[in-house]
Amino acid sequence: MKVRETYNGVQHSASFVVIDKLKDYMLLIKFTLSFTVVFSCVISYLLAPNITFNFLSVLLLFTGGLLITGSANAINQITEKDTDALMKRTAKRPVANGKMSVSEASAFAAVTGVAGILIVGYWFNWTAAMLGLFSLFLYGFIYTPLKKVHSVSVLVGAIPGALPCLIGWVAATDTMSAGGWALFAIQFFWQFPHFWAIAWVAHKDYSKAGFKLMPSDAGPTKYSALQAIIYSLLMIPVGVIPYLIHMSGEVSLAIVLVANLFMVWQSIRLYREMNVQAARRVMFSSYIYLPVVLLSLLADKVAGV
């Protein structure tokens, strides 16, 4: 006999309810985004001196990072539930569409945030755990409400967006040394053309929600495209730092430079064409850029470092 439960006013099998609830939680933590964030954390951990791949350590860092990031994203969705409901791309999020209550999402955010910090602190070190807590606070309670106030929110949001690289490095070394800051800088500057391209594509939705995320109040303009070019250009010298501090070798240096020049070219095309198609090219190029750069650095890690 199959157990049946009422869910949203309709009877379903218990297995359906569990799967549907799991999907809600995956949306709540923005799993794809969270996975990308934790990926950069793990790669940065493996790039640290004298660190070799250990499945248990990688699994624990991945789990702790995912819980912390998931908590921050849950706080974001609680705060933005009304604006999420207005936008097509976010209307299906569980708090926005009413499938999950604010109290349930808040309890989830609290439990996952505490659990993630404890895992990182106990298994690795408390410096990395406190950086994780700082990142969670900055994203959930400063960046999120600031999005409706001023476009400086993108600058503020880029800090917790890049901190996973530093957290991974510190988890391995317990020091905030040059290598960690180099990786932080790569991900920090990468976020500007990446995020402005997303904001360009979703400008109508963001405007409807009252978000001020473009560098120009006028929205997608030549000035906004120029800013994408400037930050793409800044990524070039930043991308050389791992080679200069002997973190990685010449092969990865060449790959990173090519990837950076490709980002600059896509940003220039956006400036010239000034349309959503060009913005999508910048967006998808940035999605490819980060794993290519981080994995090339790891593959070309200098022996003994």
Coordinates of C-alpha atoms in Angstrom, one line a residue:
M1 CA 0.0 0.0 0.0
K2 CA 1.5 3.4 -1.1
V3 CA 1.5 6.1 1.5
R4 CA -0.1 9.3 0.2
E5 CA 0.1 12.8 1.5
T6 CA -1.6 16.0 0.7
Y7 CA 0.8 18.6 -0.8
N8 CA -0.4 22.0 -2.0
G9 CA -4.0 20.7 -1.7
V10 CA -3.4 17.7 -3.9
Q11 CA -2.7 14.1 -2.8
H12 CA 0.6 12.7 -3.9
S13 CA 2.8 9.7 -3.0
A14 CA 5.3 10.3 -0.2
S15 CA 8.2 9.8 -2.6
F16 CA 6.8 12.6 -4.8
V17 CA 6.5 15.0 -1.8
V18 CA 10.1 14.3 -0.8
I19 CA 11.5 14.8 -4.3
D20 CA 9.4 18.0 -4.8
K21 CA 10.7 19.3 -1.4
L22 CA 14.2 18.5 -2.4
K23 CA 13.8 20.5 -5.6
D24 CA 12.6 23.4 -3.5
Y25 CA 15.7 23.3 -1.3
M26 CA 17.9 23.1 -4.4
L27 CA 16.2 26.3 -5.7
L28 CA 16.6 27.9 -2.3
I29 CA 20.3 27.5 -2.2
K30 CA 20.7 28.3 -5.9
F31 CA 22.5 25.0 -6.4
T32 CA 24.2 25.8 -9.7
L33 CA 25.5 29.1 -8.4
S34 CA 26.6 27.6 -5.1
F35 CA 28.4 24.8 -6.9
T36 CA 30.4 27.3 -8.9
V37 CA 31.3 29.2 -5.8
V38 CA 32.4 26.0 -3.9
F39 CA 34.3 24.8 -7.0
S40 CA 36.5 27.9 -6.8
C41 CA 37.0 27.3 -3.1
V42 CA 38.1 23.7 -3.6
I43 CA 40.5 24.6 -6.5
S44 CA 42.0 27.4 -4.4
Y45 CA 42.5 24.9 -1.5
L46 CA 44.3 22.5 -3.8
L47 CA 46.5 25.2 -5.2
A48 CA 47.9 26.0 -1.8
P49 CA 51.5 24.9 -0.9
N50 CA 52.1 21.3 -0.1
I51 CA 48.5 20.3 -0.5
T52 CA 47.6 17.2 -2.4
F53 CA 44.2 15.7 -3.3
N54 CA 42.6 14.0 -0.3
F55 CA 39.0 12.9 -1.0
L56 CA 37.8 13.3 2.6
S57 CA 39.2 16.8 2.9
V58 CA 37.8 17.9 -0.4
L59 CA 34.4 16.5 0.4
L60 CA 34.3 18.2 3.8
L61 CA 35.4 21.6 2.3
F62 CA 32.9 21.2 -0.5
T63 CA 30.1 20.3 2.0
G64 CA 31.0 23.1 4.4
G65 CA 31.3 25.6 1.6
L66 CA 28.0 24.5 0.1
L67 CA 26.2 24.9 3.4
I68 CA 27.6 28.4 4.0
T69 CA 26.8 29.5 0.4
G70 CA 23.4 27.9 0.6
S71 CA 22.6 29.7 3.8
A72 CA 23.5 33.1 2.2
N73 CA 21.4 32.4 -0.8
A74 CA 18.4 31.4 1.4
I75 CA 18.7 34.7 3.3
N76 CA 18.8 36.5 -0.1
Q77 CA 15.6 34.8 -1.2
I78 CA 13.8 35.6 2.1
T79 CA 14.8 39.2 1.8
E80 CA 13.8 39.4 -1.9
K81 CA 10.7 37.2 -1.9
D82 CA 8.4 40.0 -3.1
T83 CA 10.7 41.2 -5.9
D84 CA 11.5 37.6 -6.9
A85 CA 7.8 37.1 -7.5
L86 CA 7.8 40.0 -10.0
M87 CA 10.6 38.7 -12.2
K88 CA 10.1 35.8 -14.7
R89 CA 13.6 34.3 -14.0
T90 CA 13.0 34.1 -10.2
A91 CA 9.2 33.7 -9.9
K92 CA 9.5 29.9 -9.3
R93 CA 11.8 30.2 -6.3
P94 CA 10.0 28.5 -3.4
V95 CA 9.7 31.5 -1.0
A96 CA 8.6 33.8 -3.8
N97 CA 5.9 31.4 -5.1
G98 CA 4.7 30.5 -1.6
K99 CA 5.7 26.8 -1.6
M100 CA 8.0 27.5 1.3
S101 CA 7.3 29.7 4.3
V102 CA 9.7 32.4 5.5
S103 CA 10.0 30.6 8.8
E104 CA 11.0 27.4 7.1
A105 CA 13.5 29.1 4.9
S106 CA 14.9 31.0 7.9
A107 CA 15.3 27.9 9.9
F108 CA 17.1 26.2 7.0
A109 CA 19.4 29.2 6.6
A110 CA 20.3 29.2 10.3
V111 CA 21.0 25.5 10.5
T112 CA 23.0 25.3 7.2
G113 CA 25.0 28.4 8.0
V114 CA 26.0 27.2 11.5
A115 CA 26.7 23.7 10.2
G116 CA 28.9 24.9 7.4
I117 CA 30.9 27.2 9.6
L118 CA 31.5 24.4 12.2
I119 CA 32.6 22.0 9.5
V120 CA 35.1 24.4 8.1
G121 CA 36.3 25.5 11.5
Y122 CA 36.6 22.1 13.1
W123 CA 38.1 20.2 10.2
F124 CA 40.3 23.0 8.7
N125 CA 40.8 26.1 10.8
W126 CA 38.8 28.9 12.4
T127 CA 40.3 31.6 10.3
A128 CA 38.7 30.1 7.2
A129 CA 35.5 29.6 9.1
M130 CA 35.3 33.3 10.2
L131 CA 36.0 34.3 6.6
G132 CA 33.0 32.1 5.7
L133 CA 30.9 33.8 8.3
F134 CA 32.0 37.3 7.1
S135 CA 31.1 36.3 3.5
L136 CA 27.7 35.0 4.5
F137 CA 26.9 38.2 6.5
L138 CA 28.2 40.5 3.7
Y139 CA 26.2 38.8 1.0
G140 CA 23.0 38.2 2.9
F141 CA 22.7 41.4 5.0
I142 CA 24.6 44.1 3.2
Y143 CA 24.8 43.3 -0.6
T144 CA 21.2 42.0 -0.8
P145 CA 19.3 45.1 0.5
L146 CA 21.9 47.4 -1.1
K147 CA 20.8 46.2 -4.6
K148 CA 17.8 48.5 -4.4
V149 CA 19.7 51.5 -3.2
H150 CA 22.8 51.9 -5.4
S151 CA 24.8 50.2 -8.1
V152 CA 27.8 50.2 -5.7
S153 CA 26.1 46.9 -4.5
V154 CA 27.9 45.2 -7.4
L155 CA 31.2 46.2 -5.9
V156 CA 30.1 45.1 -2.4
G157 CA 28.8 41.8 -3.8
A158 CA 32.0 41.1 -5.6
I159 CA 33.8 40.7 -2.2
P160 CA 31.8 37.7 -0.9
G161 CA 31.7 36.5 -4.5
A162 CA 35.6 36.3 -4.4
L163 CA 36.1 35.3 -0.8
P164 CA 35.6 31.5 -1.5
C165 CA 39.1 31.6 -3.2
L166 CA 40.7 33.1 -0.1
I167 CA 38.7 30.8 2.1
G168 CA 40.0 27.7 0.3
W169 CA 43.6 29.0 0.5
V170 CA 43.3 29.8 4.2
A171 CA 41.6 26.4 4.9
A172 CA 44.8 24.9 3.6
T173 CA 47.4 27.3 5.0
D174 CA 45.8 29.1 7.9
T175 CA 47.3 32.3 6.5
M176 CA 46.0 35.0 4.3
S177 CA 49.2 35.1 2.1
A178 CA 49.9 36.3 -1.4
G179 CA 48.6 33.2 -3.2
G180 CA 45.2 33.5 -1.6
W181 CA 44.9 37.2 -2.4
A182 CA 45.9 36.5 -6.0
L183 CA 43.1 34.0 -6.5
F184 CA 40.7 36.4 -4.7
A185 CA 41.7 39.2 -7.2
I186 CA 41.2 37.0 -10.2
Q187 CA 37.6 36.1 -9.1
F188 CA 36.9 39.6 -7.8
F189 CA 37.6 41.4 -11.1
W190 CA 36.0 38.6 -13.2
Q191 CA 32.7 39.3 -11.6
F192 CA 32.2 42.8 -13.1
P193 CA 31.9 41.9 -16.8
H194 CA 30.2 38.7 -15.8
F195 CA 27.5 40.3 -13.6
W196 CA 27.0 43.4 -15.8
A197 CA 26.4 41.1 -18.8
I198 CA 23.7 39.2 -16.7
A199 CA 22.2 42.6 -15.7
W200 CA 22.2 43.7 -19.3
V201 CA 20.3 40.6 -20.4
A202 CA 17.9 40.8 -17.5
H203 CA 17.6 44.6 -17.4
K204 CA 13.8 44.7 -17.8
D205 CA 13.2 42.2 -15.0
Y206 CA 15.7 44.0 -12.7
S207 CA 14.2 47.4 -13.4
K208 CA 10.7 46.0 -12.6
A209 CA 12.0 44.8 -9.2
G210 CA 13.7 48.1 -8.5
F211 CA 17.3 46.8 -8.6
K212 CA 20.1 49.2 -9.5
L213 CA 22.8 47.0 -10.8
M214 CA 24.1 48.6 -14.0
P215 CA 27.0 51.1 -13.7
S216 CA 24.9 53.7 -15.4
D217 CA 21.4 54.8 -14.1
A218 CA 20.3 54.8 -17.7
G219 CA 20.8 51.1 -17.9
P220 CA 22.5 49.3 -20.8
T221 CA 24.6 52.1 -22.3
K222 CA 27.9 52.7 -23.9
Y223 CA 29.2 53.7 -20.5
S224 CA 28.1 50.3 -19.1
A225 CA 29.9 48.5 -21.9
L226 CA 33.0 50.6 -21.4
Q227 CA 33.1 49.6 -17.8
A228 CA 33.0 45.9 -18.9
I229 CA 36.0 46.6 -21.1
I230 CA 37.9 48.3 -18.4
Y231 CA 37.4 45.5 -15.9
S232 CA 38.2 42.9 -18.5
L233 CA 41.5 44.7 -19.2
L234 CA 42.3 44.8 -15.4
M235 CA 41.9 41.0 -15.4
I236 CA 45.1 40.8 -17.6
P237 CA 47.7 42.0 -15.1
V238 CA 45.8 40.2 -12.3
G239 CA 46.0 37.0 -14.2
V240 CA 49.8 37.2 -14.4
I241 CA 50.2 37.3 -10.6
P242 CA 50.1 33.5 -10.0
Y243 CA 53.0 33.1 -12.4
L244 CA 55.0 36.0 -10.8
I245 CA 54.6 34.5 -7.3
H246 CA 55.6 31.1 -8.6
M247 CA 52.3 29.5 -8.0
S248 CA 52.0 28.2 -11.5
G249 CA 54.1 27.9 -14.7
E250 CA 54.3 29.2 -18.2
V251 CA 51.7 27.0 -19.7
S252 CA 48.9 28.3 -17.5
L253 CA 50.2 31.8 -17.9
A254 CA 49.6 31.5 -21.7
I255 CA 46.2 30.0 -21.2
V256 CA 45.1 32.7 -18.7
L257 CA 46.4 35.5 -21.0
V258 CA 44.4 34.0 -24.0
A259 CA 41.3 33.7 -21.8
N260 CA 41.7 37.3 -20.6
L261 CA 42.1 38.6 -24.1
F262 CA 39.0 36.7 -25.2
M263 CA 37.0 38.4 -22.4
V264 CA 38.3 41.8 -23.5
W265 CA 37.3 41.0 -27.1
Q266 CA 33.8 40.0 -26.1
S267 CA 33.4 43.2 -24.1
I268 CA 34.6 45.3 -27.0
R269 CA 32.0 43.5 -29.2
L270 CA 29.4 44.5 -26.6
Y271 CA 30.5 48.1 -26.8
R272 CA 30.3 48.0 -30.6
E273 CA 27.1 46.1 -31.0
M274 CA 25.1 47.3 -28.0
N275 CA 22.6 44.5 -27.9
V276 CA 21.4 41.6 -25.8
Q277 CA 23.0 39.0 -28.1
A278 CA 26.5 40.6 -27.5
A279 CA 25.8 40.7 -23.7
R280 CA 25.0 37.0 -23.8
R281 CA 28.3 36.4 -25.4
V282 CA 30.1 38.2 -22.6
M283 CA 28.0 36.2 -20.1
F284 CA 28.7 32.8 -21.5
S285 CA 32.4 33.6 -22.1
S286 CA 32.6 34.5 -18.4
Y287 CA 31.1 31.2 -17.5
I288 CA 33.8 29.4 -19.5
Y289 CA 36.6 31.7 -18.3
L290 CA 36.6 30.8 -14.6
P291 CA 36.9 27.0 -14.8
V292 CA 39.4 27.3 -17.6
V293 CA 41.6 29.6 -15.6
L294 CA 41.4 27.9 -12.3
L295 CA 41.9 24.4 -13.7
S296 CA 44.8 25.5 -15.8
L297 CA 46.5 27.0 -12.7
L298 CA 45.9 23.8 -10.8
A299 CA 47.2 21.6 -13.7
D300 CA 50.3 23.7 -14.0
K301 CA 50.9 24.1 -10.2
V302 CA 54.6 24.5 -9.6
A303 CA 56.1 21.4 -8.0
G304 CA 56.6 21.8 -4.2
V305 CA 54.2 24.7 -4.1

